[in-house]
PDB file of C-alpha atoms in Angstrom:
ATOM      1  CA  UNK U  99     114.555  76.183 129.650  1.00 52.00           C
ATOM      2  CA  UNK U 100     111.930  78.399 130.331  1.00 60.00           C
ATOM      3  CA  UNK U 101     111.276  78.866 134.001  1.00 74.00           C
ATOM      4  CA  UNK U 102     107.356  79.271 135.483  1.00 78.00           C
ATOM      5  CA  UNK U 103     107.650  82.693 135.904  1.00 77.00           C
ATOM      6  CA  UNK U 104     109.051  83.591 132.154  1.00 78.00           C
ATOM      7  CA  UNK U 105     105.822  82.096 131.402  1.00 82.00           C
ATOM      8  CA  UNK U 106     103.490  84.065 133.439  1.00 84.00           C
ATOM      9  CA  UNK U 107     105.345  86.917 132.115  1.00 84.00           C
ATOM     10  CA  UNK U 108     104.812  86.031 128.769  1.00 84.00           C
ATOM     11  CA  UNK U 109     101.123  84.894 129.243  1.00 88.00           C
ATOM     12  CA  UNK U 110     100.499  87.815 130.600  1.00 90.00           C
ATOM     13  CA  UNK U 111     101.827  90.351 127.973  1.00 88.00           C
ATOM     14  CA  UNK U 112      99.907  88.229 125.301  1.00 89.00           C
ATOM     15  CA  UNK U 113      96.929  89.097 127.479  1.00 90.00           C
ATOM     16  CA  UNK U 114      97.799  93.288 126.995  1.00 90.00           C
ATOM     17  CA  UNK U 115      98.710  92.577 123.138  1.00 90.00           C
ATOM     18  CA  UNK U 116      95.572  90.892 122.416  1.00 92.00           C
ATOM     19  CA  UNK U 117      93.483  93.724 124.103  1.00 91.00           C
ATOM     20  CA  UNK U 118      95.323  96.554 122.799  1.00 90.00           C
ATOM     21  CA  UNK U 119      94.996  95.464 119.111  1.00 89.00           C
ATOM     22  CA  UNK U 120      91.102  94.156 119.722  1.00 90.00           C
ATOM     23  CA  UNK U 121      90.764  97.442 121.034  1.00 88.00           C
ATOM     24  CA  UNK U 122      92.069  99.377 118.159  1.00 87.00           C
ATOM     25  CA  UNK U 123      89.299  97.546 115.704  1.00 86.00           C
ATOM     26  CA  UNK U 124      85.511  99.181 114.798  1.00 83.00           C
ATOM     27  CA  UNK U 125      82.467  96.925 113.982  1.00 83.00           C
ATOM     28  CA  UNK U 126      81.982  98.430 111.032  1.00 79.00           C
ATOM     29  CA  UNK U 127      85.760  97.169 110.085  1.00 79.00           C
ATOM     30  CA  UNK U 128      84.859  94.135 110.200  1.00 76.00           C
ATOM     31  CA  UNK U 129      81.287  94.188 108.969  1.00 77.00           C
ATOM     32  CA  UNK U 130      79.240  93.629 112.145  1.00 77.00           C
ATOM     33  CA  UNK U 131      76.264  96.411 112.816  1.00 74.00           C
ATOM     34  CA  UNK U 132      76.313  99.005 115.787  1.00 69.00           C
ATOM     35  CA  UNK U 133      73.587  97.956 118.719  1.00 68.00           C
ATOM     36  CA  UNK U 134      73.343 100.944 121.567  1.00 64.00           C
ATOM     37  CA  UNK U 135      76.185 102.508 123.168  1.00 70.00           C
ATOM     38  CA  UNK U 136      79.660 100.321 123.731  1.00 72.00           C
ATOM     39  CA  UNK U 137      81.046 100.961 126.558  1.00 72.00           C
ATOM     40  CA  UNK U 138      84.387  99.728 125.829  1.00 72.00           C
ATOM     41  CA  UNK U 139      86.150 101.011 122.210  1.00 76.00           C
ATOM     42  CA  UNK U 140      86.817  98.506 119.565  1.00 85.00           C
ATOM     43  CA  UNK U 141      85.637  95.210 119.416  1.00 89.00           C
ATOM     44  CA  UNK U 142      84.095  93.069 122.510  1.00 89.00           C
ATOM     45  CA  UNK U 143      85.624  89.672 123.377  1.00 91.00           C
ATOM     46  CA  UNK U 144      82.816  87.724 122.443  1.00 91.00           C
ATOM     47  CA  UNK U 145      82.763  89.852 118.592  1.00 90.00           C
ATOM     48  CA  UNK U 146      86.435  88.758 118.498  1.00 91.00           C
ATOM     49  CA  UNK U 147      85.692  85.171 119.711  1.00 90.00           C
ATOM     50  CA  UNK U 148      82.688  84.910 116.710  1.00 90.00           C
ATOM     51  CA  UNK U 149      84.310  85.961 114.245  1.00 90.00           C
ATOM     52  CA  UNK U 150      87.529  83.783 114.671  1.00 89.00           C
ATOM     53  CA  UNK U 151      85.310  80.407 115.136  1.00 89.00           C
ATOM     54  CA  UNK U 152      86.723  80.508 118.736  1.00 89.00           C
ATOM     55  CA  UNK U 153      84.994  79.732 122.437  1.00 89.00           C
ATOM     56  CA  UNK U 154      84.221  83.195 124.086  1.00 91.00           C
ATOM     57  CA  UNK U 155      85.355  81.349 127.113  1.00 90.00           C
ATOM     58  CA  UNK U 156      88.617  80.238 125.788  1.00 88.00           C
ATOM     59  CA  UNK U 157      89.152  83.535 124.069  1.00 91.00           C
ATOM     60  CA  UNK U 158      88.704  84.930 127.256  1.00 91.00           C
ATOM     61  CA  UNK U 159      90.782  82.909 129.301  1.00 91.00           C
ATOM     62  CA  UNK U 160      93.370  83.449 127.050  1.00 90.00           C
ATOM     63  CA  UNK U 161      93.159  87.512 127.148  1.00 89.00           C
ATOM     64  CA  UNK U 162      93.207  86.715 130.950  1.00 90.00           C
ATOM     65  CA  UNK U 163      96.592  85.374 130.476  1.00 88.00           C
ATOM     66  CA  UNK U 164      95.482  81.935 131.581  1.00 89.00           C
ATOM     67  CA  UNK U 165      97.839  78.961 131.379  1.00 87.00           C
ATOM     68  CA  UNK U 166      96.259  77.685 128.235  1.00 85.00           C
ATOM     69  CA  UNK U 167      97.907  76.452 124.759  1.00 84.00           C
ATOM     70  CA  UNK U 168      96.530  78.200 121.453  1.00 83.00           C
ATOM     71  CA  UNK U 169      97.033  75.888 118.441  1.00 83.00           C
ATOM     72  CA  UNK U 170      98.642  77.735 114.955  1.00 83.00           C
ATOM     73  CA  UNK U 171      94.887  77.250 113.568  1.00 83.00           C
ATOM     74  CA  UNK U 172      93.637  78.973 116.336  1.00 87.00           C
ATOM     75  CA  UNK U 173      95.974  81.923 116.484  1.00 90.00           C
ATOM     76  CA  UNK U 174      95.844  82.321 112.522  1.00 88.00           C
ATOM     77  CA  UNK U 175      92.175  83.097 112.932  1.00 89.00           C
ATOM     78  CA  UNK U 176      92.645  85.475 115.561  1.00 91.00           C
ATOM     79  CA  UNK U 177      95.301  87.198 113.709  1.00 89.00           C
ATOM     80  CA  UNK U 178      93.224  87.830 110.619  1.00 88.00           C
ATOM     81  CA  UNK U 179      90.180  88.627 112.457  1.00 90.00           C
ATOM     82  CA  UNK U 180      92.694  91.581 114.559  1.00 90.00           C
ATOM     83  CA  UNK U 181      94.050  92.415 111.423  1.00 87.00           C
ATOM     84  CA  UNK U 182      97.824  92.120 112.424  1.00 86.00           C
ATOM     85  CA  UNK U 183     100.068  92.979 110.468  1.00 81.00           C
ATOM     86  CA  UNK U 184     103.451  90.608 109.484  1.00 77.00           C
ATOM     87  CA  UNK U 185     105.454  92.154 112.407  1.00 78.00           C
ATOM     88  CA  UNK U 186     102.293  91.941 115.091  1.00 85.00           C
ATOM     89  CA  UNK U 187     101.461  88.346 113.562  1.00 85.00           C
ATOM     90  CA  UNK U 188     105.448  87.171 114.081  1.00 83.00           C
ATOM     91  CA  UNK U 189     105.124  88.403 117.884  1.00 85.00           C
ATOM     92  CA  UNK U 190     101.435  87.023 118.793  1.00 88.00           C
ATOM     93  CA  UNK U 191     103.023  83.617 117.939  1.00 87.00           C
ATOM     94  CA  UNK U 192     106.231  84.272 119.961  1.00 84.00           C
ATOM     95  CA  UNK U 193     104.027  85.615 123.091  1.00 86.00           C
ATOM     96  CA  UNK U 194     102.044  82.379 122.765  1.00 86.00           C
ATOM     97  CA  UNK U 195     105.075  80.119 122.678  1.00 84.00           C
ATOM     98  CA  UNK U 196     104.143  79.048 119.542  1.00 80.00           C
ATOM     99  CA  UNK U 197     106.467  77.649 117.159  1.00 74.00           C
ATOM    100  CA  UNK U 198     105.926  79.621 113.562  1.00 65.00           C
ATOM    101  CA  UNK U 199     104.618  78.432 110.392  1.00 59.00           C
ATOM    102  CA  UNK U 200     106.744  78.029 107.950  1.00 47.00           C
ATOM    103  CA  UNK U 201     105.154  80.303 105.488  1.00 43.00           C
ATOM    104  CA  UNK U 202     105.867  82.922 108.278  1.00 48.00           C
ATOM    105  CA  UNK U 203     109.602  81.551 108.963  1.00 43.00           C
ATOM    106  CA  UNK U 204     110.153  82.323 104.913  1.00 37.00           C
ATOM    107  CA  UNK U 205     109.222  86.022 104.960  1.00 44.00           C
ATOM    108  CA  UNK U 206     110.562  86.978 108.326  1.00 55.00           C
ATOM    109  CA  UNK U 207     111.834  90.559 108.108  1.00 68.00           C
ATOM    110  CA  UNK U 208     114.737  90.474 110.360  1.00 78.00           C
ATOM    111  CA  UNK U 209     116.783  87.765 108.754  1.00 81.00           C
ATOM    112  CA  UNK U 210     120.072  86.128 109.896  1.00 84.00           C
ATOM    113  CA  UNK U 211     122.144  88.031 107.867  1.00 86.00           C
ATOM    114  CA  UNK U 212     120.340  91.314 109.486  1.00 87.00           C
ATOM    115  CA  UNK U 213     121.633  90.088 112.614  1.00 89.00           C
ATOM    116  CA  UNK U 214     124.997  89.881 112.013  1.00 92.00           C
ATOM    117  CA  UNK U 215     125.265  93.206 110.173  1.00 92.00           C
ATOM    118  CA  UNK U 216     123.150  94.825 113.722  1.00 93.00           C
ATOM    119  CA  UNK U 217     126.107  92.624 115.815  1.00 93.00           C
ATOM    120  CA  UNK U 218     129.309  93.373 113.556  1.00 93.00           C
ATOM    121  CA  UNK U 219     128.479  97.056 113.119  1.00 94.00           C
ATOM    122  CA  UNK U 220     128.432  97.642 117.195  1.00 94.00           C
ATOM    123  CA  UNK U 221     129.613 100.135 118.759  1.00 94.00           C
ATOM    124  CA  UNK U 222     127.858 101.911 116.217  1.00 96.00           C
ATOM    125  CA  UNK U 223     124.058 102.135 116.993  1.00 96.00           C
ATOM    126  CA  UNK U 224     121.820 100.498 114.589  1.00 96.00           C
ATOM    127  CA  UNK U 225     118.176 100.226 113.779  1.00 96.00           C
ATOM    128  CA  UNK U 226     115.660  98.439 111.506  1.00 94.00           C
ATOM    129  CA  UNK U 227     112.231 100.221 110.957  1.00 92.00           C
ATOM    130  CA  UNK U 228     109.083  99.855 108.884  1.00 90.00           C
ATOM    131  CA  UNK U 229     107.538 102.753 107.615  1.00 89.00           C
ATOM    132  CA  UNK U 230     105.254 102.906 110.287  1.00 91.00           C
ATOM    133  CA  UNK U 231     107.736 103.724 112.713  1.00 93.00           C
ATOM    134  CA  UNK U 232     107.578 100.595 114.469  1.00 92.00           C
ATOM    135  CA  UNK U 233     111.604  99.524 116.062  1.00 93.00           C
ATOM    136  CA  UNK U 234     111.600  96.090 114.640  1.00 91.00           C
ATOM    137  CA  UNK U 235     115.341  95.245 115.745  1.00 93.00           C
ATOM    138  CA  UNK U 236     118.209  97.395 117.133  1.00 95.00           C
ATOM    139  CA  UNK U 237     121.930  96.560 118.650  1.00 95.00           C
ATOM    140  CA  UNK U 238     123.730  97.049 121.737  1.00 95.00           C
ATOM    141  CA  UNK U 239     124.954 100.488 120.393  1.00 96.00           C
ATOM    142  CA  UNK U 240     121.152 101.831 120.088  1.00 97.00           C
ATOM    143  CA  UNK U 241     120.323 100.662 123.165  1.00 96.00           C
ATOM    144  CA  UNK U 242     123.314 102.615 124.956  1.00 96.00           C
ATOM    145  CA  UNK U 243     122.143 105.634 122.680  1.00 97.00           C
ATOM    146  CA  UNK U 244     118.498 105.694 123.177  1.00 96.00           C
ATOM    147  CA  UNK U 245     118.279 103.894 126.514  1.00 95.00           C
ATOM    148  CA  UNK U 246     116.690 100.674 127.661  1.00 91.00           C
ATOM    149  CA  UNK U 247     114.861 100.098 124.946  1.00 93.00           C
ATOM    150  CA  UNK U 248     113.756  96.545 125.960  1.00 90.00           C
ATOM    151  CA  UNK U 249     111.935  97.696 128.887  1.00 91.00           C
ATOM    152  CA  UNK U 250     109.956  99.562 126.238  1.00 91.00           C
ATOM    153  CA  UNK U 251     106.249  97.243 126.034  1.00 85.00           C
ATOM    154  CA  UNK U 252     106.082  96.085 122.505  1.00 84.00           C
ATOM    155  CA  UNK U 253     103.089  98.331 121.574  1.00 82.00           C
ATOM    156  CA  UNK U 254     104.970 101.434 122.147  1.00 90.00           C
ATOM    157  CA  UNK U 255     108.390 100.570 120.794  1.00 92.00           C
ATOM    158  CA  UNK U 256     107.734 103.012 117.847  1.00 95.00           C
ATOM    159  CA  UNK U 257     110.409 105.628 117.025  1.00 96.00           C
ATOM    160  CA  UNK U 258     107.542 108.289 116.763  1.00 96.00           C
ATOM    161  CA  UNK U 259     105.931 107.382 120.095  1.00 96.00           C
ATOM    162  CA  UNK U 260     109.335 107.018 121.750  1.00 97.00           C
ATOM    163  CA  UNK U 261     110.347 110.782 120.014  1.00 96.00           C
ATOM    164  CA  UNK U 262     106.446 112.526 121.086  1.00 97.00           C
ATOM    165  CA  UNK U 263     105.842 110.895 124.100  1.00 96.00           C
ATOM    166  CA  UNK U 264     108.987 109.697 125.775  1.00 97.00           C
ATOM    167  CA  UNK U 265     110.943 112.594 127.666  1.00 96.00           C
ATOM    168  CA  UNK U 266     114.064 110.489 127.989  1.00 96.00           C
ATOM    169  CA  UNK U 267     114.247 110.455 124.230  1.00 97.00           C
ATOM    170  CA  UNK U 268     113.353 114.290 123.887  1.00 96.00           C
ATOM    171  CA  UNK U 269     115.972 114.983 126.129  1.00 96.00           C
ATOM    172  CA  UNK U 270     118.705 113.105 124.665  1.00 97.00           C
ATOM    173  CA  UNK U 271     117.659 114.262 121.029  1.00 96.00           C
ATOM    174  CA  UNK U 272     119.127 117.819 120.845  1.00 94.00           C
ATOM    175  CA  UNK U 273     117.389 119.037 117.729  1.00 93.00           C
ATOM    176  CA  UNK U 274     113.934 117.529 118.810  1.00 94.00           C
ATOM    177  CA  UNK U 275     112.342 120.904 117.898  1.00 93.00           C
ATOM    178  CA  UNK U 276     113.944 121.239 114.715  1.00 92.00           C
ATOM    179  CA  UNK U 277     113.330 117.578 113.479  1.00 92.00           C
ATOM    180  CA  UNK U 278     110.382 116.303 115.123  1.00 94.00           C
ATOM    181  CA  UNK U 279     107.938 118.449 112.324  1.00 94.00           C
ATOM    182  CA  UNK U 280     109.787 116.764 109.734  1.00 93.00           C
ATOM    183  CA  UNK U 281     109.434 113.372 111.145  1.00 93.00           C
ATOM    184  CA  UNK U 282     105.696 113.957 111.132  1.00 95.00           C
ATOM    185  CA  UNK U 283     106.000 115.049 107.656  1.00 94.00           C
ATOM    186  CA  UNK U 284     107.728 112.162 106.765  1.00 93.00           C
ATOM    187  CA  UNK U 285     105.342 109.591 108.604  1.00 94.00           C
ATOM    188  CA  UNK U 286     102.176 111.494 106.875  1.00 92.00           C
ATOM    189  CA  UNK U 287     104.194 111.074 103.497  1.00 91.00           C
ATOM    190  CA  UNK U 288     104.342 107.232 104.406  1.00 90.00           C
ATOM    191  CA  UNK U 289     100.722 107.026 105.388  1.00 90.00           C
ATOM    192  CA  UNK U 290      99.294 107.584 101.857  1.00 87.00           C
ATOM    193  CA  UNK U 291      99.730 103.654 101.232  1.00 84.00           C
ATOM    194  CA  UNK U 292      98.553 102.205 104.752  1.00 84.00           C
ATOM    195  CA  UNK U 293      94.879 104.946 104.860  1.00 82.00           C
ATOM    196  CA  UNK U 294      92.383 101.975 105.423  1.00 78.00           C
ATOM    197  CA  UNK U 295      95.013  99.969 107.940  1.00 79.00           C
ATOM    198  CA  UNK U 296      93.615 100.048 111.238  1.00 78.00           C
ATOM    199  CA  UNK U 297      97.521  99.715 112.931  1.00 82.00           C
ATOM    200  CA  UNK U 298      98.107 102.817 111.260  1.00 88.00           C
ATOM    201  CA  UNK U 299      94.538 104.879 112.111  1.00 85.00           C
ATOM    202  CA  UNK U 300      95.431 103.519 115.408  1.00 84.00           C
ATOM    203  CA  UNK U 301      98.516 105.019 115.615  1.00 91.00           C
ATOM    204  CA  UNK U 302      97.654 108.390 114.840  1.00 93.00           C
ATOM    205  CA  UNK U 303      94.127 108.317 117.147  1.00 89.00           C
ATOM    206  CA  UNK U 304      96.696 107.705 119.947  1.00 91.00           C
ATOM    207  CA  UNK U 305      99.263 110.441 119.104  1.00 95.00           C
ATOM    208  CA  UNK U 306      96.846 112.961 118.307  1.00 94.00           C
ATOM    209  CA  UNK U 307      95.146 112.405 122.110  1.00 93.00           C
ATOM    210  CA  UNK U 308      98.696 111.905 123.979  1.00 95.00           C
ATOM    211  CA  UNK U 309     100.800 114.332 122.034  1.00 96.00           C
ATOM    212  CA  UNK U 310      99.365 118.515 121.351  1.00 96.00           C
ATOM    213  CA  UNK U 311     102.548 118.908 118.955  1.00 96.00           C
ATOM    214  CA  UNK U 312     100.884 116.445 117.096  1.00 97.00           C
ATOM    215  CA  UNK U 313      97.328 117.150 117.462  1.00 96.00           C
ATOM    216  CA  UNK U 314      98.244 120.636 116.124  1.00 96.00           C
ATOM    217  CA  UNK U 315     100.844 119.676 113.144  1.00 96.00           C
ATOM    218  CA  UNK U 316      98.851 116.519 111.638  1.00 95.00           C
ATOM    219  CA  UNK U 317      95.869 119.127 110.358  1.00 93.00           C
ATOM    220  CA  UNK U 318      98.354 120.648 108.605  1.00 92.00           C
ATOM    221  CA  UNK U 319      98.982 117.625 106.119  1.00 90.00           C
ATOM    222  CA  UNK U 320     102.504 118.195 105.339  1.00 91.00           C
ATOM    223  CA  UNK U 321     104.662 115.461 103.702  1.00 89.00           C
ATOM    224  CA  UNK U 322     108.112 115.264 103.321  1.00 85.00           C
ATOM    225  CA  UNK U 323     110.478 112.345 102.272  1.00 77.00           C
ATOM    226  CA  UNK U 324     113.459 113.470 102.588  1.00 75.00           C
ATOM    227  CA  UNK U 325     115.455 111.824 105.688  1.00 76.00           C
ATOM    228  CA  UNK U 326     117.382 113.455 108.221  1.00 78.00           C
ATOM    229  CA  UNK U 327     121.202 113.157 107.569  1.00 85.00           C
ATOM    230  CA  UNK U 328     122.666 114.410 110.785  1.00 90.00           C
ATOM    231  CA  UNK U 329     121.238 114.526 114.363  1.00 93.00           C
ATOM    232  CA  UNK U 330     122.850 115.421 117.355  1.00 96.00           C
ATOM    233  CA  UNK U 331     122.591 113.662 121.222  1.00 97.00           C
ATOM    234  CA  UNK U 332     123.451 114.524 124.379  1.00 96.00           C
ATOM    235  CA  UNK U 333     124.198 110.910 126.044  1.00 96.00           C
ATOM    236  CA  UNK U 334     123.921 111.319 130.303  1.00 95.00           C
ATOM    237  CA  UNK U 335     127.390 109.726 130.442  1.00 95.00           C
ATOM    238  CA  UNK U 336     129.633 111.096 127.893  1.00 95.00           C
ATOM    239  CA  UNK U 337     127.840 114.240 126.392  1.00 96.00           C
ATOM    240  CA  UNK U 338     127.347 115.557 123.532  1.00 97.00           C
ATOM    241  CA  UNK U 339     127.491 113.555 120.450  1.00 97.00           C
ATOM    242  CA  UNK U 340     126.986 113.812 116.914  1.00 97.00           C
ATOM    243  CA  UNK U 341     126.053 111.044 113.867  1.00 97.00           C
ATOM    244  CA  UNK U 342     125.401 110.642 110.539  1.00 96.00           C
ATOM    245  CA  UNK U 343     122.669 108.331 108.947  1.00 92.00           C
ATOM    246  CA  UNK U 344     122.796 105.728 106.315  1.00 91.00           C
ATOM    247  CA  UNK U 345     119.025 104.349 105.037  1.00 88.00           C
ATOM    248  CA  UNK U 346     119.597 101.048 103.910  1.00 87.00           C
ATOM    249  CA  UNK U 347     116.241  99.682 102.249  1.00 81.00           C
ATOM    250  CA  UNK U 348     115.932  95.809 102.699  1.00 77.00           C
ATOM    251  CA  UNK U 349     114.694  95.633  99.150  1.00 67.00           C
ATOM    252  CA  UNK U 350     114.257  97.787  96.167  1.00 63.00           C
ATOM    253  CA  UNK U 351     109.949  98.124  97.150  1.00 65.00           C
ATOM    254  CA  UNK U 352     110.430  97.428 100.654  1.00 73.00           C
ATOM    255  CA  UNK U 353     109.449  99.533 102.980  1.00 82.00           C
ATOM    256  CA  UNK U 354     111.597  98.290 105.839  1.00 87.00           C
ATOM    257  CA  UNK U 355     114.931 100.403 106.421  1.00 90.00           C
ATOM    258  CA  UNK U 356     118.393  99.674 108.381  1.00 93.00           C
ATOM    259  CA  UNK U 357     119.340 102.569 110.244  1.00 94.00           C
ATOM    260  CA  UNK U 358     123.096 103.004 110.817  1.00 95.00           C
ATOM    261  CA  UNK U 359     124.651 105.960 112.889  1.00 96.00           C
ATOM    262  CA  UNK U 360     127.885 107.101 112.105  1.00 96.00           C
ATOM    263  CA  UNK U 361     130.379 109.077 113.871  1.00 96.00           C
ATOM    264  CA  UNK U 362     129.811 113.169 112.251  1.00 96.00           C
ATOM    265  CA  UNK U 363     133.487 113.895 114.119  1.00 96.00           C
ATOM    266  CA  UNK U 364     136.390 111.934 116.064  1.00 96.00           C
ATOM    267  CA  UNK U 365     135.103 113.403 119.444  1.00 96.00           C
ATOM    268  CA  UNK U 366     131.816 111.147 118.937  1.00 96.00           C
ATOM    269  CA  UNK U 367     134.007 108.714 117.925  1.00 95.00           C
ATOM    270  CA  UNK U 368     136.101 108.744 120.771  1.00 95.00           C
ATOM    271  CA  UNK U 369     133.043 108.236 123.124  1.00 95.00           C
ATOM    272  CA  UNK U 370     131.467 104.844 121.784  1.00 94.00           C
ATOM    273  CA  UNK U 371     131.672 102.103 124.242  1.00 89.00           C
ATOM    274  CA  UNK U 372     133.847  99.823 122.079  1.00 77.00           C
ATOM    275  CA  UNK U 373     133.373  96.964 124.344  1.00 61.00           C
ATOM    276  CA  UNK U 374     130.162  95.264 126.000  1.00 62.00           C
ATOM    277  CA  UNK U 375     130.131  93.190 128.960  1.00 53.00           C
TER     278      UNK U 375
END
């Protein structure tokens, strides 16, 4: 049962996820002429309101994190007009407590059977990722790797924002200097398919102002798709520690990949928490 404050809680980070991605869109994206100087970027409330056949009040109100229900009608149109994408779409509906469509329900990326294979394959860490970077699901094990990675907010639980902007992660990833370019590399290489996506332009607006290894290597435009096999981590409890990767692709076009780390030695092996409370 979901207790009054869960709510608030939840009301309230659908408040920040509806301003960050209204944020993140241009008029000319979606058509509408410039008038004067904006003060804010992206869209205003009342633009976002308009164009998804909404009350500017209610929008409002619900960007406020008012205690208001949003019908699946209603949050369909203001997931088109914010251009989510299938993984944004699945959490506006979960942030408004609203129950799925069943279109959505068919194409979900993180099925059941995901699930168990992220559950059965603990201690070791595991991760699913679309090509964007963003951390779609992850175990226990990755979360004992990486750190609490559900106290990350949902907009920045990205692998590549984590890796440029989180020192936690740069200091448990011991060949962040080393990798890091190629990760960039390989996130450029993915871009070529996603140009026009605003999620994506987004993505690399922020980076490019938050990060200066970034602002300096993305001018550069170098691609590379060839994963990283081994990586090494020094975990605050047990030290140093050392994995493998298998990429498992969640269809033969998808772009959505199951991250598994491996033990590289028996020492690493040795150090996995092989029970959870």
């Amino acid at each position: 049962m979901t207790t009054a404050v869960e709510s608030d809680v939840r009301r309230q980070e659908l408040a920040r996820f509806l301003r960050s991605r209204r944020e993140r869109i241009t008029p000319e994206q979606v058509g509408l002429p410039l008038q004067g100087r904006r003060r804010t970027p992206g869209l205003r409330r009342e633009e976002v309101a308009q164009l998804a056949g909404v009350g500017v009040t209610w929008y409002t109100w619900l960007e406020q994190g008012r205690d208001i229900n949003a019908s699946e009608q209603v949050l369909q149109a203001i997931a088109r007009t914010l251009r989510l994408d299938p993984h944004e779409h699945t959490h506006l509906f979960r942030l408004a407590g609203a129950p799925e469509p069943e279109g959505e329900k068919d194409c979900q990326v993180i099925t059941p059977a995901m699930e168990l294979m992220l559950k059965k394959l603990e201690p070791y860490p595991v991760a699913v990722r679309n090509a964007r970077c963003d951390l779609l699901a992850y175990n226990r094990g990755y979360t004992w790797l990486m750190g609490e990675v559900d106290q990350i907010p949902f907009e920045d639980r990205n692998t590549l924002v984590q890796c440029l902007l989180n020192p936690e992660w740069r200091k448990r990833m011991l060949d962040w200097d080393t990798n890091i370019p190629r990760v960039i590399a390989s996130f450029r290489a993915a871009m070529a398919e996603h140009v026009a996506e605003p999620a994506w332009k987004s993505l690399v607006k922020r980076l490019k102002a938050e990060s200066p290894l970034f602002a300096e290597l993305w001018p550069h435009h170098d691609v590379n798709s060839e994963p990283i096999r081994t990586k090494r981590y020094l975990h605050p409890d047990v030290g140093l520690l050392r994995f493998n990767f298998t990429y498992l692709y969640y269809g033969r076009r998808s772009e959505i990949t199951m991250s598994t780390y491996t033990p590289a030695d028996a020492e690493t092996a040795a150090k996995l928490p092989f029970m959870f409370d």
